Amino acid sequence: RNPYFWAVDTAGNQLPYIDDLSFRLFQDSDVHALRLVNGEIDCQSRHIRNTDLTVLKENEESGDYKIQFWRWTAVYGVHFNMTTNDDRRRELFQERDFRIAVSLGFNRDEVRELIYDGFGTNMQYGPPVESPVHHAKLSNAYLDYDPDAANALLDGLGYVDRDSDGYRLWKDGSGERITWTMLGGAEISDLSQTFIDYLGDLGFEVNYRGVDRSLSIELHQSNDVECTTSFMDRNLVPLADPQVWVKHRNINDRPWCNAWTAWKLDPSNPIAQEPPADHWIWTIWDLWDQIRATPGEQAQADLFKQILEIWSEELPSVGFFGELPRLVMVKNGFKGIHAGNPWDCCRGVYEHIIDNATWYWDDPSMHM
């Protein structure tokens, strides 16, 4: 027991109750699932696949565990790098109407039914309803599937001409079709492929490049990334880690303004680009600086809602749906994990807002 830990429980007992937490590495998701089924893990949520639900439920008794159902607050969406190295793509990605068109051109209901059996809620990336900074306008912006309106917006940007295969052409007279590469995990998921298909319906040819995490970070840090998708988290308590909204740090992922973030961190970075003087990113950064200097939770929340208002108008990253079921495996006898809560992560604390200092075993003698 750590006698220097800062907290005690209401009875004065020294926390944490459990002396040690250990983590097992894995590289194969099937191996990870087998460990869960065999009851080799005491508590786990991250990297549990919803597709494994049936086998996990069937083996609850033999594995001596229970599967809990939580609500995952993360929102699936796309990040177009508005600072990508290619001039034509950068111009396209910086167009607000382009990002709105992508939102209108994605059939959220169909995709949720196809891939998630209808689970989830259509939404942009915003704080969930439990959050003190929930912003309904942002959550509900541009959600309706309207391919005609989407195509009209793209035509209005001047990307009218198409080739014989129906792909849009760059408006510089080159006759070249509009293409870009979407960076993702080593194997393309059904979700990523479906999104690429919808982009194709809008007239864009999108290629997929699958890489491992380390190479992905390298490509972000050299600004050799045009587009990625992700489940955007950190939204239940946004002020604890607002990096996706503010992009004031971290050029390792979610690169909607990658080179501008690099400039914010270090103007001497080789990939750094100073944002245009009249760009709304300056307002976001200024509001965040005000929040850091402002005492009082309500005053901070009011300022942060101004950032969310900008997001509701500009859609820096386009969100599609969230609130999917989150599976949490808990070993029988392991206490302190309570089902039904919203699940999020902040600054790598994947145990969410539940305090692992208060986890305990009902029979500690069996776990010495």
GROMACS .gro file of N, CA and C in nm, residues 53 67 136 267 278:
model
   15
   53LEU      N    1  -1.931  -0.964  -2.893
   53LEU     CA    2  -2.029  -0.966  -2.784
   53LEU      C    3  -2.088  -1.105  -2.764
   67ILE      N    4  -2.028  -0.910  -1.854
   67ILE     CA    5  -2.015  -0.803  -1.952
   67ILE      C    6  -2.113  -0.691  -1.914
  136ALA      N    7  -2.627   2.194  -2.806
  136ALA     CA    8  -2.722   2.123  -2.892
  136ALA      C    9  -2.707   2.163  -3.039
  267PRO      N   10   0.707   2.774  -3.394
  267PRO     CA   11   0.710   2.833  -3.529
  267PRO      C   12   0.831   2.791  -3.612
  278ASP      N   13  -0.701   3.634  -4.079
  278ASP     CA   14  -0.844   3.647  -4.054
  278ASP      C   15  -0.913   3.513  -4.029
   0.00000   0.00000   0.00000
